[in-house]
Coordinates of C-alpha atoms in Angstrom, one line a residue:
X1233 CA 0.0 0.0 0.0
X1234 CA 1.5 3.4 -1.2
X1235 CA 1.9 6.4 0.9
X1236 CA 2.2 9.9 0.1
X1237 CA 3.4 12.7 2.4
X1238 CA 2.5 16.7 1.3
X1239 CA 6.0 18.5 1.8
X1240 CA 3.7 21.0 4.0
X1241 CA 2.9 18.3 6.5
X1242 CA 6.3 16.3 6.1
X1243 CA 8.4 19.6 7.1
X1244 CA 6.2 20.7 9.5
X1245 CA 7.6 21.8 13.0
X1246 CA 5.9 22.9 16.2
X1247 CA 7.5 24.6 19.3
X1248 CA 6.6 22.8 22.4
X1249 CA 6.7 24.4 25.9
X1250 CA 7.9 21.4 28.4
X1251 CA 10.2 23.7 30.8
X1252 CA 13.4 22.8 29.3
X1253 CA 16.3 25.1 29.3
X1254 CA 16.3 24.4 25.9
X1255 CA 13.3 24.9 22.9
X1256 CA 12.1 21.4 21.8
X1257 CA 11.0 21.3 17.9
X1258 CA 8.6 18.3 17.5
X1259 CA 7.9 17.4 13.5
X1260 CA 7.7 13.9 11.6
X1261 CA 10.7 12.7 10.7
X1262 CA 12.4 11.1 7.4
X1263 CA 13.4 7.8 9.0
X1264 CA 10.8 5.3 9.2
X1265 CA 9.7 3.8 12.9
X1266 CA 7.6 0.7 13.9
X1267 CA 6.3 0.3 17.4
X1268 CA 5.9 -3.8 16.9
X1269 CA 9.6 -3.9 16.5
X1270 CA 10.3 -7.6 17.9
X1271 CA 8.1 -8.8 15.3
X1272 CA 10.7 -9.8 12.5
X1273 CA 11.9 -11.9 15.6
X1274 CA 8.4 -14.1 15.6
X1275 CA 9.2 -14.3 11.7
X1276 CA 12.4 -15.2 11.7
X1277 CA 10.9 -18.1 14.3
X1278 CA 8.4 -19.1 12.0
X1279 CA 10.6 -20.3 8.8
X1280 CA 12.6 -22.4 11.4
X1281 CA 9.7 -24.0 13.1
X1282 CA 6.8 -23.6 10.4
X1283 CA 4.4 -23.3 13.2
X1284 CA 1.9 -21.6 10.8
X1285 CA 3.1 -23.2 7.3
X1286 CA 2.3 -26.3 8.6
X1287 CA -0.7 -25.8 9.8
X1288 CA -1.7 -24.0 6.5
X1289 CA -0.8 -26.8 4.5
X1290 CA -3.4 -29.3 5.9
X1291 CA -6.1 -26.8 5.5
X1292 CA -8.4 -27.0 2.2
X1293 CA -8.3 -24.3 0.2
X1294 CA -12.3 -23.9 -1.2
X1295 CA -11.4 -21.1 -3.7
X1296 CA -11.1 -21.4 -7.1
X1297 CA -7.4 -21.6 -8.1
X1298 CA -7.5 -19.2 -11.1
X1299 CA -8.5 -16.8 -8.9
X1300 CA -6.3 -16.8 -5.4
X1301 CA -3.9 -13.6 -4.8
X1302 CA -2.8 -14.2 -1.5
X1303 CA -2.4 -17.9 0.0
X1304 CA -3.9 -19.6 3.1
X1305 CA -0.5 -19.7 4.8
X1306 CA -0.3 -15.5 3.8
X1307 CA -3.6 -15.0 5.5
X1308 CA -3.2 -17.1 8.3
X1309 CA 0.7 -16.0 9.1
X1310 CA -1.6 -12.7 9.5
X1311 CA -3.7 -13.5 11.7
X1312 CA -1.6 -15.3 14.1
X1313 CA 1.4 -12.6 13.8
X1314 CA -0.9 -9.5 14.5
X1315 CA -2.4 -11.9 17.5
X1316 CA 1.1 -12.5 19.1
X1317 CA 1.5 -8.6 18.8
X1318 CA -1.4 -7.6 20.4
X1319 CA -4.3 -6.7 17.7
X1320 CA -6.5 -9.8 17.6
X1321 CA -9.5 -8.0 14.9
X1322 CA -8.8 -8.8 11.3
X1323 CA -9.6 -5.1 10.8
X1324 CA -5.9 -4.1 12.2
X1325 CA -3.7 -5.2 9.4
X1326 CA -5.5 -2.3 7.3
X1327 CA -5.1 0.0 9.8
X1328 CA -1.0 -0.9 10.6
X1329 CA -0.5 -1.6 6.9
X1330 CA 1.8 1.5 6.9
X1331 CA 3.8 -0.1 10.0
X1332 CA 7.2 -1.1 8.2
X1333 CA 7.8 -3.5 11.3
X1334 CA 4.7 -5.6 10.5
X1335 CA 4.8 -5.3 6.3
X1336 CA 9.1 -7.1 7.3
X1337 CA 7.9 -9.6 9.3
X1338 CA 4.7 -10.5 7.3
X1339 CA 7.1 -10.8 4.1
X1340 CA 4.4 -9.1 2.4
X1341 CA 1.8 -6.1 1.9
X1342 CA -0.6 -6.8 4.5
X1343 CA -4.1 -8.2 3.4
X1344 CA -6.9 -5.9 3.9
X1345 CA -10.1 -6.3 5.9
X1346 CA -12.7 -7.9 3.4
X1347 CA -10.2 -10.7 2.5
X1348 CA -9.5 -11.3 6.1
X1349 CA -12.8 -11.1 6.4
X1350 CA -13.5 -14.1 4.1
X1351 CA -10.9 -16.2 5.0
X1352 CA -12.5 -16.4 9.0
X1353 CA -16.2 -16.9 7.5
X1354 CA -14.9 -19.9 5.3
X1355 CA -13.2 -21.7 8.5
X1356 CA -16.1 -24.6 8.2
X1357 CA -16.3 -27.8 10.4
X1358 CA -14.1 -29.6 8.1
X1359 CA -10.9 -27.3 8.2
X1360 CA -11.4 -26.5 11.8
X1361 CA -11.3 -30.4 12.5
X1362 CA -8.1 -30.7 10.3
X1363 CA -6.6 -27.9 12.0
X1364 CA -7.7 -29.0 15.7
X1365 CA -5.5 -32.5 14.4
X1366 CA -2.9 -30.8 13.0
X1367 CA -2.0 -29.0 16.5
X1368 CA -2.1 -32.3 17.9
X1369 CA 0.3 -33.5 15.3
X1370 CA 2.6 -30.6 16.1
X1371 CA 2.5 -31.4 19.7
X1372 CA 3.7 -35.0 19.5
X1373 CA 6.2 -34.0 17.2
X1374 CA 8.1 -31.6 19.1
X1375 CA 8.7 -33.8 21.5
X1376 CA 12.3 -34.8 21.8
X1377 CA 11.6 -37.5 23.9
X1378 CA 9.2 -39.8 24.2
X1379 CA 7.1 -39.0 27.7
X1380 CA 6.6 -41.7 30.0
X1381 CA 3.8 -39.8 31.3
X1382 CA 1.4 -37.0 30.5
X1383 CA -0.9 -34.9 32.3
X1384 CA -4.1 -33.9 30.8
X1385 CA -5.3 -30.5 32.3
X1386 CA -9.1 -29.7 31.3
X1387 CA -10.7 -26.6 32.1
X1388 CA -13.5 -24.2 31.2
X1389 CA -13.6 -20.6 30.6
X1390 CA -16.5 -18.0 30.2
X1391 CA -15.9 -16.1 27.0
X1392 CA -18.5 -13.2 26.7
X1393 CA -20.2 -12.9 23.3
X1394 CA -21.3 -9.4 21.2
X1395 CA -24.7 -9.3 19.7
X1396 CA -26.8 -12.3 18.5
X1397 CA -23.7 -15.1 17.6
X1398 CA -24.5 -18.3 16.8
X1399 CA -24.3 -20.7 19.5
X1400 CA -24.3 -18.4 22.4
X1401 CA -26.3 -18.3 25.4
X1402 CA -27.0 -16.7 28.8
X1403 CA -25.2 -18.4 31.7
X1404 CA -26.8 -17.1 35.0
X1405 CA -23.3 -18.3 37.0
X1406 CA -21.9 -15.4 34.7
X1407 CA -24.4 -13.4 34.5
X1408 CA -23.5 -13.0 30.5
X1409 CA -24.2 -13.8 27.1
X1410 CA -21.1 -16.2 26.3
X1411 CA -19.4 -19.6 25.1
X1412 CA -18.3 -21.6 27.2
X1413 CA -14.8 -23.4 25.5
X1414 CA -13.2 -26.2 26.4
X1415 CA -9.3 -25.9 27.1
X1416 CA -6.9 -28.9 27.4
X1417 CA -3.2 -28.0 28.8
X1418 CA -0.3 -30.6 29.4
X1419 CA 1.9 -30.5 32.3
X1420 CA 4.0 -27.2 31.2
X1421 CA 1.1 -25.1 30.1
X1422 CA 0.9 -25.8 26.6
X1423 CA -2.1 -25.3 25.3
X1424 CA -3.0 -28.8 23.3
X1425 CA -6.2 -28.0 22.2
X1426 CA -9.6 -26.0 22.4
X1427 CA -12.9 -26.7 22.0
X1428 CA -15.4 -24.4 21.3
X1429 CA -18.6 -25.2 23.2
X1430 CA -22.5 -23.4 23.1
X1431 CA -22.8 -21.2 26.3
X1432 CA -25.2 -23.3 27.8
X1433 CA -23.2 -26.8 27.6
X1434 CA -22.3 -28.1 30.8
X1435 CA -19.0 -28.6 31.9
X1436 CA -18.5 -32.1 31.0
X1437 CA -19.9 -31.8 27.4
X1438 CA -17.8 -33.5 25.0
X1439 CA -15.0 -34.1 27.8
X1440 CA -15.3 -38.2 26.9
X1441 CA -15.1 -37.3 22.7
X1442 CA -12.1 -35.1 23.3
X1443 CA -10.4 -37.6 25.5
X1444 CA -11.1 -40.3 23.4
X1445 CA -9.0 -38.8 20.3
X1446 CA -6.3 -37.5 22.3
X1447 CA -5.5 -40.7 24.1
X1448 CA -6.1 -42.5 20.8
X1449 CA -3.2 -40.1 19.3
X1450 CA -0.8 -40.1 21.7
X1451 CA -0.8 -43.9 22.3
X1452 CA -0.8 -44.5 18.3
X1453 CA 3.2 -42.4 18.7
X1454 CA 4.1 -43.5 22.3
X1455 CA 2.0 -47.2 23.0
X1456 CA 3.3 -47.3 27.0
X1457 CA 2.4 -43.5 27.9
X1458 CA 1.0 -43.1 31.1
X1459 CA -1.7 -40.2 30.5
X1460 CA -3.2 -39.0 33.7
X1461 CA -6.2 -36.6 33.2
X1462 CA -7.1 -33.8 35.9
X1463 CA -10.4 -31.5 36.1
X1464 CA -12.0 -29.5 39.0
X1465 CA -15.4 -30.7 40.1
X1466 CA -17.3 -29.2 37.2
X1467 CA -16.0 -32.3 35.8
X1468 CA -17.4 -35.1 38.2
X1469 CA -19.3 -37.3 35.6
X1470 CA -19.4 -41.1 36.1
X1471 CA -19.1 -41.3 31.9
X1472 CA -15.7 -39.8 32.3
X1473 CA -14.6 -42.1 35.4
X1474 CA -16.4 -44.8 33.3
X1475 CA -14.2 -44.2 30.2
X1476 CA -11.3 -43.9 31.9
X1477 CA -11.7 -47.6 33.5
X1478 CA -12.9 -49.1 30.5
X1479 CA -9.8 -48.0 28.0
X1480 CA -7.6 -50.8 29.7
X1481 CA -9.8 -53.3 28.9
X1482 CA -11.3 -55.3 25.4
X1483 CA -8.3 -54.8 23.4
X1484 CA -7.5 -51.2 24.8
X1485 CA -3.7 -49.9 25.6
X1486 CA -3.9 -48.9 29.2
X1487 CA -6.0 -47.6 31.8
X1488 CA -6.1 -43.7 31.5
X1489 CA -5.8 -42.2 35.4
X1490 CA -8.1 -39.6 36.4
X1491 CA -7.5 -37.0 39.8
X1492 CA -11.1 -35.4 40.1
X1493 CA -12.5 -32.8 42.5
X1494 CA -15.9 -33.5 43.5
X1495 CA -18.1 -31.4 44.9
X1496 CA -18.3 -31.0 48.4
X1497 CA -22.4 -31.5 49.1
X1498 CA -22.6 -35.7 49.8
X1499 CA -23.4 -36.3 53.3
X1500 CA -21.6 -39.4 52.7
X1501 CA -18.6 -38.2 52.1
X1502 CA -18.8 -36.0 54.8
X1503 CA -20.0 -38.7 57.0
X1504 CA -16.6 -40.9 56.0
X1505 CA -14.3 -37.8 56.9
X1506 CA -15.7 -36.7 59.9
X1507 CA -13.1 -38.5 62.3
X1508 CA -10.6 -36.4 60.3
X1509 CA -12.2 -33.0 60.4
X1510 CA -12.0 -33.6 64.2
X1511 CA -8.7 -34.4 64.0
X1512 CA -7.8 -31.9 62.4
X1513 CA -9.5 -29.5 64.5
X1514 CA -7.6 -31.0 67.6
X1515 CA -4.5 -30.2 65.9
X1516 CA -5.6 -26.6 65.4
X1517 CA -6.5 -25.5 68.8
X1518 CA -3.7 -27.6 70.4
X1519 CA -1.1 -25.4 68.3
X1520 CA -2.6 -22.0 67.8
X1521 CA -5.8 -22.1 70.1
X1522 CA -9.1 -21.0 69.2
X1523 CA -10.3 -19.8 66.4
X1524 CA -10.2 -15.8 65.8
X1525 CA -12.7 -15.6 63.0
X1526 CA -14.9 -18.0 63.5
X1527 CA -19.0 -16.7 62.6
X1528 CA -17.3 -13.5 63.1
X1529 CA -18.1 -12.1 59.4
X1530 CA -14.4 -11.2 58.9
X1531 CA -12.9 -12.6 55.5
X1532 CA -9.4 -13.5 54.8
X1533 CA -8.8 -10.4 52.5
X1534 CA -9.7 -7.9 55.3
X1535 CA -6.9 -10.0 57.4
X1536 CA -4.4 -10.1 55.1
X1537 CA -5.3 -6.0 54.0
X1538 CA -5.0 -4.9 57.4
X1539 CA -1.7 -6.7 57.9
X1540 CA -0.5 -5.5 54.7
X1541 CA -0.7 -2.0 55.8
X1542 CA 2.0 -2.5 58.4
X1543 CA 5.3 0.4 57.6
X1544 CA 7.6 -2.1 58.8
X1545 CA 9.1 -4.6 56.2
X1546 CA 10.2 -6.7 58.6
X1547 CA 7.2 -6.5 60.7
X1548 CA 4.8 -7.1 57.8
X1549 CA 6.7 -10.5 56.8
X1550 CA 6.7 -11.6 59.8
X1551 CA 3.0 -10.8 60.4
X1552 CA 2.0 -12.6 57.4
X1553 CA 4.2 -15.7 57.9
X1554 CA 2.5 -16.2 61.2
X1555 CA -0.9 -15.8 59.8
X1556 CA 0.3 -17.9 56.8
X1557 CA 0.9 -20.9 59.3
X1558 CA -1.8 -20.8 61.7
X1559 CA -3.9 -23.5 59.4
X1560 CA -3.9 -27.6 60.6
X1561 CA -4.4 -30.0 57.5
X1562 CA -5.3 -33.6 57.4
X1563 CA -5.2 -35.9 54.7
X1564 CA -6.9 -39.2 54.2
X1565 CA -8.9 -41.6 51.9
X1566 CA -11.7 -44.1 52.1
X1567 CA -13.8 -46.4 49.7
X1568 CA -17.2 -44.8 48.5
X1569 CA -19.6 -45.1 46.0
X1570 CA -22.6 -42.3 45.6
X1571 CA -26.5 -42.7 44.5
X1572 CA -29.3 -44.1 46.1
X1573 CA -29.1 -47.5 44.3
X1574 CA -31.4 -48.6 41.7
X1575 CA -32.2 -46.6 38.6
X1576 CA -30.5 -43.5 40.5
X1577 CA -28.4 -41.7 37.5
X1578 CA -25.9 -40.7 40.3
X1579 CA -25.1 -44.4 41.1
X1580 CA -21.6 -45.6 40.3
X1581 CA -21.5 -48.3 39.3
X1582 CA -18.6 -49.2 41.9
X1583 CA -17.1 -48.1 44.6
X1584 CA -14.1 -45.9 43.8
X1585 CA -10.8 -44.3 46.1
X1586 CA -11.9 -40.9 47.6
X1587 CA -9.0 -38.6 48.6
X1588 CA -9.8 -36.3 51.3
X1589 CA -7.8 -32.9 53.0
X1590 CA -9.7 -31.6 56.0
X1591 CA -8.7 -27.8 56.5
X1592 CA -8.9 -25.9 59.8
X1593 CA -7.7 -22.5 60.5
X1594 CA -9.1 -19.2 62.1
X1595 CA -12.4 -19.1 59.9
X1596 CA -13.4 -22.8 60.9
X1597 CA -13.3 -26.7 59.4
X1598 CA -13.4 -27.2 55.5
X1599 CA -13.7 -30.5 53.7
X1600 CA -12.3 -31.1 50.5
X1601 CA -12.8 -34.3 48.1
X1602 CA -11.1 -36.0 45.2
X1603 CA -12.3 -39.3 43.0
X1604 CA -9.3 -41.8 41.5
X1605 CA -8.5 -44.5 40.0
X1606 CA -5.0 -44.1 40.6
X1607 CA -3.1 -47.2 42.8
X1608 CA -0.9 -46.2 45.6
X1609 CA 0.2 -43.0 46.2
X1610 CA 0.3 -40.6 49.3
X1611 CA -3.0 -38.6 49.3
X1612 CA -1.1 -35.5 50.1
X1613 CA 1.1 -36.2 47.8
X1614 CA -1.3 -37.4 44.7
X1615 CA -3.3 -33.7 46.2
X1616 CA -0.2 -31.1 46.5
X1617 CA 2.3 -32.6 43.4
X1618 CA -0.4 -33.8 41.2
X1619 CA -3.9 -32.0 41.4
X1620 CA -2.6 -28.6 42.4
X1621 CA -0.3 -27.9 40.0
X1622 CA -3.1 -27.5 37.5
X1623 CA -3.4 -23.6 38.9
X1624 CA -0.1 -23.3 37.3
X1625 CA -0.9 -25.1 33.8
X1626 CA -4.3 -24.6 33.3
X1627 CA -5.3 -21.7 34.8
X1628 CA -2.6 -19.6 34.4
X1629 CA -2.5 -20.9 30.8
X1630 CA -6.2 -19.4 30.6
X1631 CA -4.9 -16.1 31.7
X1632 CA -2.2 -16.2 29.1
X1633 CA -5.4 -17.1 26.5
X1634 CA -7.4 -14.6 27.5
X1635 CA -4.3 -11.9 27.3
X1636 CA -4.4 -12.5 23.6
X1637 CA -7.5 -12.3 23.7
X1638 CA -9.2 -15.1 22.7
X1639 CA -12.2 -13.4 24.1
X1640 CA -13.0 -11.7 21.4
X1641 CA -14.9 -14.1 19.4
X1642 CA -16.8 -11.7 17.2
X1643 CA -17.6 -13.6 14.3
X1644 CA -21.6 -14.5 13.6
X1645 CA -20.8 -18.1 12.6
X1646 CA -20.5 -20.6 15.3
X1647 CA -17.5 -22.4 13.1
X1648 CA -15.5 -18.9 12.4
X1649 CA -15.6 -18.0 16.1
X1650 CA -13.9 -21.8 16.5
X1651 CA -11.5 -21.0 13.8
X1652 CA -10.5 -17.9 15.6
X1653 CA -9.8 -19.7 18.9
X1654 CA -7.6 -22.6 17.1
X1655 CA -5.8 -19.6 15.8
X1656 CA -4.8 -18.2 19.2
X1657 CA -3.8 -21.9 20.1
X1658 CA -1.6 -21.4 17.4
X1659 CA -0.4 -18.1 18.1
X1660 CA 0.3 -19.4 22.4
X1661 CA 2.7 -21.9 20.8
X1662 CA 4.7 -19.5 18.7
X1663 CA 5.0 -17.2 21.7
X1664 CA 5.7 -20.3 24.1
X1665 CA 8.8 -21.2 21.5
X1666 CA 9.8 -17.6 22.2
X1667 CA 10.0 -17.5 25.3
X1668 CA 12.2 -21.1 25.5
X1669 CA 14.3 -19.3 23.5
X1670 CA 14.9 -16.5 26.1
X1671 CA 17.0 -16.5 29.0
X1672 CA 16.4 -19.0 32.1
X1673 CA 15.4 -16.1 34.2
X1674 CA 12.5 -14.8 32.1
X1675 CA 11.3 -18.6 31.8
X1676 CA 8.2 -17.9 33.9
X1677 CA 7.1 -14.8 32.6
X1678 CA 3.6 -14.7 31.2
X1679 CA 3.2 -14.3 27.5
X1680 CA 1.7 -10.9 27.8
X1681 CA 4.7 -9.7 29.1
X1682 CA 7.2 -11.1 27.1
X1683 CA 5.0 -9.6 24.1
X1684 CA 5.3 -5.8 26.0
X1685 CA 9.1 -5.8 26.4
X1686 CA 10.0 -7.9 23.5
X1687 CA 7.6 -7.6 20.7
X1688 CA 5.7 -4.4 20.8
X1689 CA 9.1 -2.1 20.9
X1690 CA 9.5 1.0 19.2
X1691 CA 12.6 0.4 16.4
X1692 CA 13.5 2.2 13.4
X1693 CA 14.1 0.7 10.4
X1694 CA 16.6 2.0 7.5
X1695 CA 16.6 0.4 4.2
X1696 CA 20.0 0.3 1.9
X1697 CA 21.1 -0.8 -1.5
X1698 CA 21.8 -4.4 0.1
X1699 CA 20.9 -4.7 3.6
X1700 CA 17.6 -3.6 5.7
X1701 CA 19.1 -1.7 9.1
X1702 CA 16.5 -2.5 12.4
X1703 CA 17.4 -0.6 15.2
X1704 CA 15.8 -1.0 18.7
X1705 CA 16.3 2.0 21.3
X1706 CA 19.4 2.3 23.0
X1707 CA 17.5 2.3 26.0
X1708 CA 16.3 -0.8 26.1
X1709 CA 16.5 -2.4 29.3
X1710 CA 16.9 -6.0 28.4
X1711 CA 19.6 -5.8 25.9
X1712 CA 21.7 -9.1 27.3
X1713 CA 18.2 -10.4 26.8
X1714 CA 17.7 -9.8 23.4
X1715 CA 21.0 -10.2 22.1
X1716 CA 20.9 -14.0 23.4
X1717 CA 17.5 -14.5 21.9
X1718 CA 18.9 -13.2 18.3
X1719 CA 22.1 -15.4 18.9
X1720 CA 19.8 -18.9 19.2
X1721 CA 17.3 -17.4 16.1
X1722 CA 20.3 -17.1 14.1
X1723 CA 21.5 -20.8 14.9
X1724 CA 18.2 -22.3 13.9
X1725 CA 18.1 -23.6 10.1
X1726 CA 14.5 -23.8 8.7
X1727 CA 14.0 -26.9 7.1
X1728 CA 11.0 -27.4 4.7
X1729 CA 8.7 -30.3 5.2
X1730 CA 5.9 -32.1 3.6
X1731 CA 3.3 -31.7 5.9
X1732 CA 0.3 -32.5 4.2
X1733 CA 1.7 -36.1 3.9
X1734 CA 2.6 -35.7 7.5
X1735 CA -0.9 -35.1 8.0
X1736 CA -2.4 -37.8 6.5
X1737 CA 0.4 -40.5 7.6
X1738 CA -1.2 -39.5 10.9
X1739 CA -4.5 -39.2 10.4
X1740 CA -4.3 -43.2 9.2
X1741 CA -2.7 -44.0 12.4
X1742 CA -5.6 -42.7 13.8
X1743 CA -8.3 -44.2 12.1
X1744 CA -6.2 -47.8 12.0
X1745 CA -8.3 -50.4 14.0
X1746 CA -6.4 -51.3 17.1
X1747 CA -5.7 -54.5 17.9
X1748 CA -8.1 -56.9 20.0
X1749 CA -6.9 -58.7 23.3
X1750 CA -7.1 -62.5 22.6

């Protein structure tokens, strides 16, 4: 896209009054300036690891051929670039087209609105499915090892819908128009896959389908994986615990492992834990006395506010590592099964291992309680090393979603609005690459951050007779930072693969029939 300055407006100069000792001319300059200036750096990732192409390649293309100007990998290398910078609408390529930051790393003149526009509507069931496999493919084949175990983290988010979108609904828990996706995270926070779901589906909708494919894949590359799955208590479905059981058996590679939360309303379970509430009630008083909140009305935020407000550094640690250990926990387990027997659809249809951890601290007893299939094990430990490290994957890994704002779901078409939040999954692993490639220290930053210090950066850009000059500020603050991540880009040789026969090599190992016990 051409651009045209009037010498008027190009030579312009104002006087600005800022108090200086000295006059400060402000005018538009001659050099040109980007402020997305890390993005050649997500490019310059993409040709090595083909993130993008690849997933572009198993796509099918519905347009007639004689009549294509840009390709599907152009339009979705768009889409996914301006989503790691920070403009998820397909309007803002237009309205950065003049941005020479964004027209180096695209490697082209960006694509305008209507053809953006298109490109989203046509996402139909067919290519979303193929691209939903493909990021399963891409996965598995990173991986430089084979896993002796993984850990399937599913979750649900509310995503708020604008105007009358296909598929939505009102959720009173929410208080909202919205969808209601399904995210599945490994151990480390990748994101593996999402699933969008209608706002009214219940958490466990399609939980068993989803499951079913993904253990299907990753036993059709690694046959003795152990794949744990965990889920909070919106989960608790006896199809899923069900499922789970059955996969070892009739021909099936393994039982899958589950660590469930249920929810805490069975008088049964509460009547099994009841010596260790007690217990664990002794253990309180004996060590810190009564309690000081008890039916008082006081929350922990007001505690923790009013200590916070303590001058004294030394005094505030110390008052909030006193309040931080005045809690008693007891962990147990016991044999239970739940319904009222006959045709009860709550009946299990066995009795199952129920972990338990019996909290008390100043604001009373709580009762917590988890369903598994899992053999052995320490409760405290299967609770504390296994369960809760889903806040780190899963739910932190839906803040990191909802930072690039995989929220805004704006289509009309139910399928387009699920294209849209496959491309985010794409665009988390690009930016998850980056960040391996940064130094150890800035390993657990969140992805919103490494895109505000190292992707949306004001840089100049100067273009010679042979070479293009990108400057970043001299300012910068993490230049040992950014000199280490160009060092490892420019080790990284891109090597070009077939992937649509990839693809399909894998897609036949799925559909193979697997072999039946004799």
């Amino acid at each position: 896209m051409s651009r045209k300055d009037t010498g008027s407006s190009a030579n312009k100069q104002h006087r600005l009054n800022v108090g200086s000792e000295k006059p400060v001319n402000a005018g538009f300059g001659l050099r040109e300036m980007t402020k997305i200036g890390g993005a050649p750096l997500l490019r310059n990732l993409e040709l090595a690891e083909q993130f993008v192409a690849g997933a572009a390649a198993c796509l099918r293309d519905p347009r007639c051929s004689a009549q294509i100007k840009y390709q599907f990998f152009q339009m979705l290398w768009q889409r996914v670039l301006l989503i790691c910078c920070g403009y998820e609408d397909a309007v803002d390529g237009q309205l950065l087209a003049h941005d020479p930051g964004l027209v180096l790393a695209l490697g082209f003149e960006p694509i305008l609105q209507t053809s953006m526009c298109r490109f989203e509507n046509n996402m139909n069931a067919a290519n979303c499915y193929r691209l939903a496999v493909w990021l399963v493919l891409d996965y598995i084949s990173r991986k430089q090892k084979v896993p002796k175990r993984i850990r399937l983290d599913f979750d649900g988010s509310c995503i708020p819908t604008r105007g009358q979108q296909q598929g939505s609904s009102f959720r009173s828990y929410y208080d909202t128009q919205m969808y209601f996706p399904l995210f599945v995270f490994d151990e480390d926070g990748v994101l593996i896959t999402a699933i969008l779901r209608p706002g009214d589906a219940v958490e466990s909708l399609l939980t068993v389908p989803v499951l079913k494919r993904l253990v299907r894949a990753f036993r059709s590359t690694w046959p003795g994986v152990e794949i744990i799955i965990v889920m909070d208590a919106g989960f608790a479905a006896p199809k899923v615990y069900d499922w789970c059981e059955d996969e070892g058996k009739e021909g099936g590679s393994g039982v899958v492992h589950y660590l469930i939360k249920l929810k805490n309303t069975g008088g049964g379970l509460r009547s099994y834990s009841q010596d260790m509430a007690k217990a664990a009630k002794t253990s309180f008083t004996k060590r810190h006395g009564p309690a000081k909140y008890e039916g008082s009305g006081t929350t922990k935020n007001d505690v923790v506010k009013d200590i916070r407000k303590e001058s004294n550094k030394v005094e505030r640690k110390k008052k909030l590592q006193a309040h931080n250990e005045r809690v008693s926990h007891i962990y147990g387990e016991f044999m239970n099964g739940t319904g009222k027997g006959g045709k009860c659809k709550k009946q299990w249809r066995q009795k199952r291992r129920i972990l338990t951890s019996c909290v008390h601290d100043d604001w009373g007893g709580r009762r917590f309680f988890w369903v598994t299939n899992i053999v052995g094990g320490n409760p405290e430990d299967l609770i504390n090393e296994v369960y809760s490290k889903r806040a780190h994957s899963a739910e932190l890994g839906i803040r990191d979603m909802k930072s690039l704002r995989c929220d805004k779901l704006s289509c009309e078409n139910f399928f387009a609005n699920q294209g849209r939040l496959l491309f985010q999954v794409l665009a988390q692993r690009l930016l998850l690459k980056f960040r391996e490639l940064l130094p150890k220290s800035s390993q657990n930053w969140s992805l919103e951050t490494i895109r505000e210090q190292f992707i949306r950066i004001p840089a100049s850009l100067d273009e010679k007779a042979r070479t293009k000059e990108l400057h970043w500020s001299g300012s910068f603050p993490y230049k040992n930072h950014m000199h280490a991540l160009c060092q490892r880009l420019t080790k990284q040789v891109p090597e070009n693969k077939d992937w649509l026969s990839i693809f399909f090599t894998f897609i036949k190992s799925l559909t193979a029939r697997r072999p039946v016990a004799a």
